């Protein structure tokens, strides 16, 4: 059991408080000179990031679950050690990292209190359902909260055999009106269309900016930074990344959002997922003792 008071004594400061957040999970609330943020220790789930003087950058559903054993809808779910549906029916979508209680490993302050680093960790013993764990690992999630936000996930393969993992930092961005948004940076990039029922066409290539005018569920391959231009909020959000070969772009649109119990019927207008990922053909083989890191940095320009 993770004890809020002990964590507060050990890691608390003027800019970092340990509270009981939604669902009763221990929550780390950061309020430094450059930004505020909230991280649930359950799921290592960042669900609020607001740079000083800006509106919130991340979107959270008003219908999200905050319940052990279920994922949260919004913020930055950590998808690991697999992205997408499990290989077998009993394996949860997007892996077990977002369904586990993590431990707090470090909280530090840098650059005259304008940057806070929070480090959470997960090991196999902490996974609620041990039958989901196929190999020994150490997983660490770092949050750098300041004028920019960086989320970095580092895995170490502690087993004696190579493992194949897929992963994603499944970031939900708040937008004024998804239909008006343009996503720049993926022009001429090839992608897989994952919309269920969409014709399977090989060789999709993005033409120009991405517009959200239907259900969008795509894995773009060999990608770099993208920008979300949001005329409604009059802002551009830059999303940079490293250790990630793919970018997932997702908006469930009407049919799918109606089908999801933890997603409001009209909420698809106000969100857009841009996910730094290693997914599908970009699965990574991680050798015994090897460490792999994926990170995403978000800046409101
Ligand atoms: C996206 C996938 O990353 O996550 C979609 O590409 C999926 O196919 C979406 O629907 C949400 O997944 P979940 O498991 O959080 O409902």
Short mmCIF file of C-alpha atoms and ligand atoms in Angstrom, two decimals:
data_model
loop_
_atom_site.label_atom_id
_atom_site.label_comp_id
_atom_site.label_asym_id
_atom_site.label_seq_id
_atom_site.Cartn_x
_atom_site.Cartn_y
_atom_site.Cartn_z
CA UNK A 1 0.00 0.00 0.00
CA UNK A 2 1.41 3.36 -0.97
CA UNK A 3 1.33 5.78 1.94
CA UNK A 4 0.64 9.42 1.14
CA UNK A 5 1.99 10.81 4.43
CA UNK A 6 5.30 8.93 4.12
CA UNK A 7 5.74 10.16 0.56
CA UNK A 8 4.92 13.72 1.61
CA UNK A 9 7.57 13.57 4.35
CA UNK A 10 10.18 12.06 2.05
CA UNK A 11 9.60 13.96 -1.19
CA UNK A 12 7.22 16.85 -0.42
CA UNK A 13 8.34 20.47 -0.82
CA UNK A 14 6.91 23.93 -1.49
CA UNK A 15 6.32 22.94 -5.10
CA UNK A 16 5.44 19.24 -4.74
CA UNK A 17 2.51 17.92 -2.68
CA UNK A 18 1.19 14.39 -2.29
CA UNK A 19 -2.59 14.32 -2.22
CA UNK A 20 -5.42 11.85 -2.67
CA UNK A 21 -6.47 12.35 -6.28
CA UNK A 22 -9.41 11.02 -8.26
CA UNK A 23 -10.27 7.43 -7.33
CA UNK A 24 -8.37 7.87 -4.05
CA UNK A 25 -5.05 7.20 -5.79
CA UNK A 26 -2.01 9.01 -4.42
CA UNK A 27 -1.43 11.97 -6.66
CA UNK A 28 1.67 14.13 -7.06
CA UNK A 29 0.74 17.76 -7.53
CA UNK A 30 3.50 19.95 -8.91
CA UNK A 31 3.26 23.74 -8.88
CA UNK A 32 6.60 25.30 -9.75
CA UNK A 33 7.50 28.70 -11.20
CA UNK A 34 6.88 27.58 -14.79
CA UNK A 35 3.96 25.13 -14.72
CA UNK A 36 1.54 23.00 -12.75
CA UNK A 37 0.98 19.26 -13.20
CA UNK A 38 -0.79 16.31 -11.61
CA UNK A 39 0.49 12.75 -11.77
CA UNK A 40 -1.39 9.75 -10.45
CA UNK A 41 0.95 7.14 -8.97
CA UNK A 42 -1.58 4.57 -10.12
CA UNK A 43 -0.70 4.04 -13.78
CA UNK A 44 2.10 6.68 -13.67
CA UNK A 45 -0.54 8.77 -15.28
CA UNK A 46 0.02 12.48 -15.91
CA UNK A 47 -3.46 13.95 -16.18
CA UNK A 48 -2.82 17.68 -16.02
CA UNK A 49 -0.05 19.87 -17.37
CA UNK A 50 -0.53 23.61 -17.56
CA UNK A 51 2.37 25.97 -18.30
CA UNK A 52 2.12 29.31 -16.44
CA UNK A 53 -0.23 31.69 -18.23
CA UNK A 54 -1.57 29.00 -20.60
CA UNK A 55 -4.70 26.90 -20.65
CA UNK A 56 -4.36 23.17 -19.86
CA UNK A 57 -2.46 21.28 -22.55
CA UNK A 58 -3.85 17.83 -21.78
CA UNK A 59 -7.40 16.60 -22.17
CA UNK A 60 -9.23 14.39 -19.67
CA UNK A 61 -12.61 12.84 -20.27
CA UNK A 62 -15.41 13.78 -17.90
CA UNK A 63 -16.41 10.10 -18.09
CA UNK A 64 -13.01 8.60 -17.25
CA UNK A 65 -12.75 5.69 -14.85
CA UNK A 66 -10.58 6.26 -11.80
CA UNK A 67 -10.60 2.68 -10.63
CA UNK A 68 -7.87 0.13 -9.96
CA UNK A 69 -7.75 -2.35 -12.81
CA UNK A 70 -9.08 0.14 -15.36
CA UNK A 71 -7.23 2.70 -17.46
CA UNK A 72 -7.88 6.44 -17.28
CA UNK A 73 -9.22 8.24 -20.32
CA UNK A 74 -7.11 11.29 -21.12
CA UNK A 75 -3.77 12.70 -20.00
CA UNK A 76 -0.82 10.47 -20.88
CA UNK A 77 -1.55 6.75 -20.52
CA UNK A 78 1.63 4.66 -20.63
CA UNK A 79 1.19 1.83 -23.13
CA UNK A 80 3.70 -0.91 -22.32
CA UNK A 81 4.89 -3.67 -22.91
CA UNK A 82 2.52 -3.77 -25.82
CA UNK A 83 0.61 -1.21 -27.81
CA UNK A 84 -2.92 -2.00 -28.99
CA UNK A 85 -4.94 -5.13 -28.31
CA UNK A 86 -3.28 -7.95 -26.36
CA UNK A 87 -2.06 -10.98 -28.31
CA UNK A 88 -4.60 -13.12 -26.43
CA UNK A 89 -8.09 -12.23 -25.30
CA UNK A 90 -7.21 -12.14 -21.60
CA UNK A 91 -4.43 -9.59 -22.17
CA UNK A 92 -5.60 -5.99 -21.66
CA UNK A 93 -5.31 -3.43 -24.47
CA UNK A 94 -2.14 -1.31 -24.33
CA UNK A 95 -0.44 -3.50 -21.70
CA UNK A 96 -0.40 -3.49 -17.90
CA UNK A 97 1.71 -0.42 -17.09
CA UNK A 98 -1.40 1.76 -17.17
CA UNK A 99 -3.18 -0.67 -14.81
CA UNK A 100 -0.50 -0.87 -12.12
CA UNK A 101 0.38 1.01 -8.96
CA UNK A 102 3.86 2.51 -9.41
CA UNK A 103 6.40 3.48 -6.71
CA UNK A 104 7.89 6.96 -6.29
CA UNK A 105 11.67 6.86 -6.82
CA UNK A 106 12.72 10.51 -6.93
CA UNK A 107 11.48 14.08 -6.92
CA UNK A 108 13.98 16.83 -7.72
CA UNK A 109 14.00 20.51 -8.53
CA UNK A 110 16.23 22.17 -11.15
CA UNK A 111 16.94 25.54 -12.73
CA UNK A 112 15.92 27.74 -9.79
CA UNK A 113 12.67 25.95 -9.24
CA UNK A 114 11.43 26.24 -12.82
CA UNK A 115 11.78 22.52 -13.59
CA UNK A 116 10.60 19.60 -11.46
CA UNK A 117 11.60 16.02 -12.18
CA UNK A 118 9.45 13.19 -10.87
CA UNK A 119 10.55 9.57 -11.31
CA UNK A 120 8.18 6.63 -10.85
CA UNK A 121 9.13 2.97 -11.13
CA UNK A 122 7.49 -0.36 -11.79
CA UNK A 123 8.82 -3.89 -11.30
CA UNK A 124 7.09 -7.24 -11.92
CA UNK A 125 6.11 -7.71 -8.24
CA UNK A 126 4.06 -4.51 -8.42
CA UNK A 127 1.89 -5.67 -11.30
CA UNK A 128 -1.54 -6.52 -9.91
CA UNK A 129 -1.97 -9.61 -12.09
CA UNK A 130 1.37 -11.50 -12.17
CA UNK A 131 0.06 -13.76 -14.95
CA UNK A 132 0.37 -10.76 -17.31
CA UNK A 133 4.13 -10.52 -16.78
CA UNK A 134 6.11 -12.57 -19.28
CA UNK A 135 9.66 -11.38 -18.44
CA UNK A 136 11.66 -9.68 -15.67
CA UNK A 137 11.98 -5.93 -16.17
CA UNK A 138 12.55 -2.59 -14.56
CA UNK A 139 10.44 0.25 -15.87
CA UNK A 140 10.97 3.90 -15.05
CA UNK A 141 8.86 6.86 -16.03
CA UNK A 142 10.32 10.34 -15.72
CA UNK A 143 8.31 13.53 -15.88
CA UNK A 144 10.13 16.83 -16.45
CA UNK A 145 7.70 19.62 -15.69
CA UNK A 146 8.62 23.14 -16.67
CA UNK A 147 8.12 25.54 -19.56
CA UNK A 148 8.08 22.32 -21.62
CA UNK A 149 6.90 18.90 -20.55
CA UNK A 150 8.96 15.78 -21.11
CA UNK A 151 7.67 12.29 -20.39
CA UNK A 152 10.29 9.55 -20.77
CA UNK A 153 9.83 5.83 -20.31
CA UNK A 154 12.91 3.66 -19.84
CA UNK A 155 12.69 -0.11 -19.74
CA UNK A 156 15.42 -2.53 -18.80
CA UNK A 157 15.18 -6.14 -19.83
CA UNK A 158 16.21 -7.97 -16.62
CA UNK A 159 15.53 -11.42 -18.05
CA UNK A 160 18.04 -13.68 -19.78
CA UNK A 161 16.28 -13.74 -23.15
CA UNK A 162 15.52 -11.07 -25.75
CA UNK A 163 12.01 -9.59 -25.57
CA UNK A 164 9.93 -7.82 -28.19
CA UNK A 165 8.04 -4.77 -26.99
CA UNK A 166 5.77 -2.17 -28.48
CA UNK A 167 4.94 1.00 -26.57
CA UNK A 168 3.41 4.47 -26.68
CA UNK A 169 3.13 7.68 -24.72
CA UNK A 170 -0.56 7.98 -25.53
CA UNK A 171 -0.92 11.74 -25.15
CA UNK A 172 -4.40 13.30 -25.27
CA UNK A 173 -4.21 16.99 -26.22
CA UNK A 174 -6.95 19.48 -25.40
CA UNK A 175 -8.12 21.39 -28.48
CA UNK A 176 -10.91 23.87 -28.96
CA UNK A 177 -12.46 22.10 -31.91
CA UNK A 178 -10.80 19.05 -33.44
CA UNK A 179 -12.39 19.73 -36.83
CA UNK A 180 -10.47 23.03 -37.11
CA UNK A 181 -7.10 21.65 -36.03
CA UNK A 182 -4.26 20.90 -38.42
CA UNK A 183 -1.43 18.52 -37.59
CA UNK A 184 1.76 19.46 -39.37
CA UNK A 185 4.93 17.49 -39.93
CA UNK A 186 3.71 14.22 -41.44
CA UNK A 187 3.30 15.28 -45.06
CA UNK A 188 4.46 12.47 -47.40
CA UNK A 189 4.82 10.03 -44.50
CA UNK A 190 3.47 6.50 -44.93
CA UNK A 191 0.87 5.20 -42.50
CA UNK A 192 -1.31 2.25 -41.54
CA UNK A 193 -5.01 2.94 -41.28
CA UNK A 194 -6.31 1.19 -38.15
CA UNK A 195 -9.93 2.29 -38.35
CA UNK A 196 -11.97 -0.88 -37.93
CA UNK A 197 -13.82 -1.61 -41.14
CA UNK A 198 -11.66 0.71 -43.24
CA UNK A 199 -10.50 -0.91 -46.46
CA UNK A 200 -7.07 -2.44 -46.04
CA UNK A 201 -4.95 -0.41 -48.40
CA UNK A 202 -1.21 -0.76 -48.46
CA UNK A 203 0.85 2.27 -49.16
CA UNK A 204 -1.18 5.09 -47.57
CA UNK A 205 0.83 8.28 -47.79
CA UNK A 206 -0.14 11.48 -45.98
CA UNK A 207 -0.82 14.41 -48.27
CA UNK A 208 -0.33 17.78 -46.54
CA UNK A 209 -1.55 18.48 -42.99
CA UNK A 210 -3.78 16.04 -41.13
CA UNK A 211 -7.36 17.21 -40.66
CA UNK A 212 -9.79 15.57 -38.28
CA UNK A 213 -13.02 15.18 -40.23
CA UNK A 214 -13.75 11.49 -39.55
CA UNK A 215 -12.52 8.71 -37.29
CA UNK A 216 -8.75 8.82 -37.45
CA UNK A 217 -6.67 5.92 -36.14
CA UNK A 218 -3.32 5.79 -37.88
CA UNK A 219 0.20 4.66 -37.24
CA UNK A 220 2.66 6.83 -39.16
CA UNK A 221 6.08 5.24 -39.61
CA UNK A 222 9.57 6.86 -39.52
CA UNK A 223 8.37 10.06 -37.94
CA UNK A 224 9.88 13.10 -36.23
CA UNK A 225 8.40 16.17 -34.57
CA UNK A 226 4.86 17.33 -35.28
CA UNK A 227 2.93 20.50 -34.53
CA UNK A 228 -0.72 20.82 -33.59
CA UNK A 229 -2.05 24.09 -34.94
CA UNK A 230 -5.23 24.98 -33.04
CA UNK A 231 -6.84 28.17 -34.36
CA UNK A 232 -9.68 27.93 -31.79
CA UNK A 233 -7.30 28.23 -28.84
CA UNK A 234 -4.97 30.36 -30.94
CA UNK A 235 -1.97 28.19 -30.15
CA UNK A 236 0.48 25.75 -31.65
CA UNK A 237 1.77 22.82 -29.63
CA UNK A 238 5.06 21.29 -30.69
CA UNK A 239 5.56 17.59 -29.99
CA UNK A 240 9.14 16.32 -30.21
CA UNK A 241 10.30 12.84 -29.41
CA UNK A 242 13.17 10.40 -29.30
CA UNK A 243 13.49 6.61 -29.19
CA UNK A 244 10.26 6.35 -31.14
CA UNK A 245 9.90 5.27 -34.75
CA UNK A 246 6.14 5.77 -35.08
CA UNK A 247 3.54 8.44 -34.38
CA UNK A 248 -0.05 7.42 -33.69
CA UNK A 249 -2.80 9.92 -34.48
CA UNK A 250 -6.21 9.13 -33.00
CA UNK A 251 -9.63 10.71 -32.75
CA UNK A 252 -12.55 8.29 -32.23
CA UNK A 253 -15.12 10.56 -33.90
CA UNK A 254 -18.84 9.78 -33.51
CA UNK A 255 -19.48 6.02 -33.75
CA UNK A 256 -16.53 4.94 -31.65
CA UNK A 257 -16.95 7.58 -28.95
CA UNK A 258 -20.59 6.54 -28.55
CA UNK A 259 -19.44 2.95 -28.12
CA UNK A 260 -16.91 3.74 -25.35
CA UNK A 261 -18.45 3.88 -21.83
CA UNK A 262 -15.63 6.09 -20.52
CA UNK A 263 -15.84 8.70 -23.27
CA UNK A 264 -18.60 11.35 -23.54
CA UNK A 265 -20.62 11.35 -26.75
CA UNK A 266 -19.55 14.86 -27.77
CA UNK A 267 -16.06 14.86 -26.29
CA UNK A 268 -14.34 13.90 -29.53
CA UNK A 269 -14.62 17.57 -30.58
CA UNK A 270 -12.25 18.66 -27.82
CA UNK A 271 -9.37 16.16 -28.03
CA UNK A 272 -6.75 14.69 -30.27
CA UNK A 273 -4.15 12.03 -29.51
CA UNK A 274 -0.62 12.36 -30.81
CA UNK A 275 1.38 9.45 -29.49
CA UNK A 276 5.11 8.84 -29.60
CA UNK A 277 5.21 5.11 -30.23
CA UNK A 278 7.01 2.00 -31.36
CA UNK A 279 4.12 0.06 -32.77
CA UNK A 280 3.24 -2.56 -35.36
CA UNK A 281 6.21 -3.07 -37.69
CA UNK A 282 8.28 -0.83 -35.40
CA UNK A 283 8.26 -3.33 -32.50
CA UNK A 284 11.65 -3.34 -30.76
CA UNK A 285 13.76 -6.28 -29.68
CA UNK A 286 15.41 -5.56 -26.33
CA UNK A 287 18.29 -7.81 -25.38
CA UNK A 288 19.09 -9.13 -21.87
CA UNK A 289 20.43 -6.29 -19.71
CA UNK A 290 19.64 -3.71 -22.38
CA UNK A 291 17.82 -0.44 -21.63
CA UNK A 292 15.52 1.35 -24.04
CA UNK A 293 14.06 4.82 -23.67
CA UNK A 294 11.19 6.52 -25.44
CA UNK A 295 10.43 10.17 -24.72
CA UNK A 296 8.15 12.94 -25.81
CA UNK A 297 8.58 16.68 -25.24
CA UNK A 298 5.62 19.02 -25.51
CA UNK A 299 5.93 22.79 -25.81
CA UNK A 300 3.28 25.44 -26.31
CA UNK A 301 4.93 27.76 -28.83
C1 LIG B 1 -5.11 4.36 -29.86
C2 LIG B 1 -5.37 3.21 -30.79
O1 LIG B 1 -3.74 4.49 -29.64
O2 LIG B 1 -5.75 4.09 -28.60
C3 LIG B 1 -6.86 3.04 -30.97
O3 LIG B 1 -4.72 3.44 -32.03
C4 LIG B 1 -7.54 2.85 -29.62
O4 LIG B 1 -7.13 1.92 -31.82
C5 LIG B 1 -7.15 4.01 -28.72
O5 LIG B 1 -8.94 2.79 -29.79
C6 LIG B 1 -7.75 3.95 -27.31
O6 LIG B 1 -7.45 2.75 -26.72
P1 LIG B 1 -8.05 2.40 -25.29
O7 LIG B 1 -7.64 0.98 -25.00
O8 LIG B 1 -7.47 3.37 -24.32
O9 LIG B 1 -9.55 2.55 -25.41
#
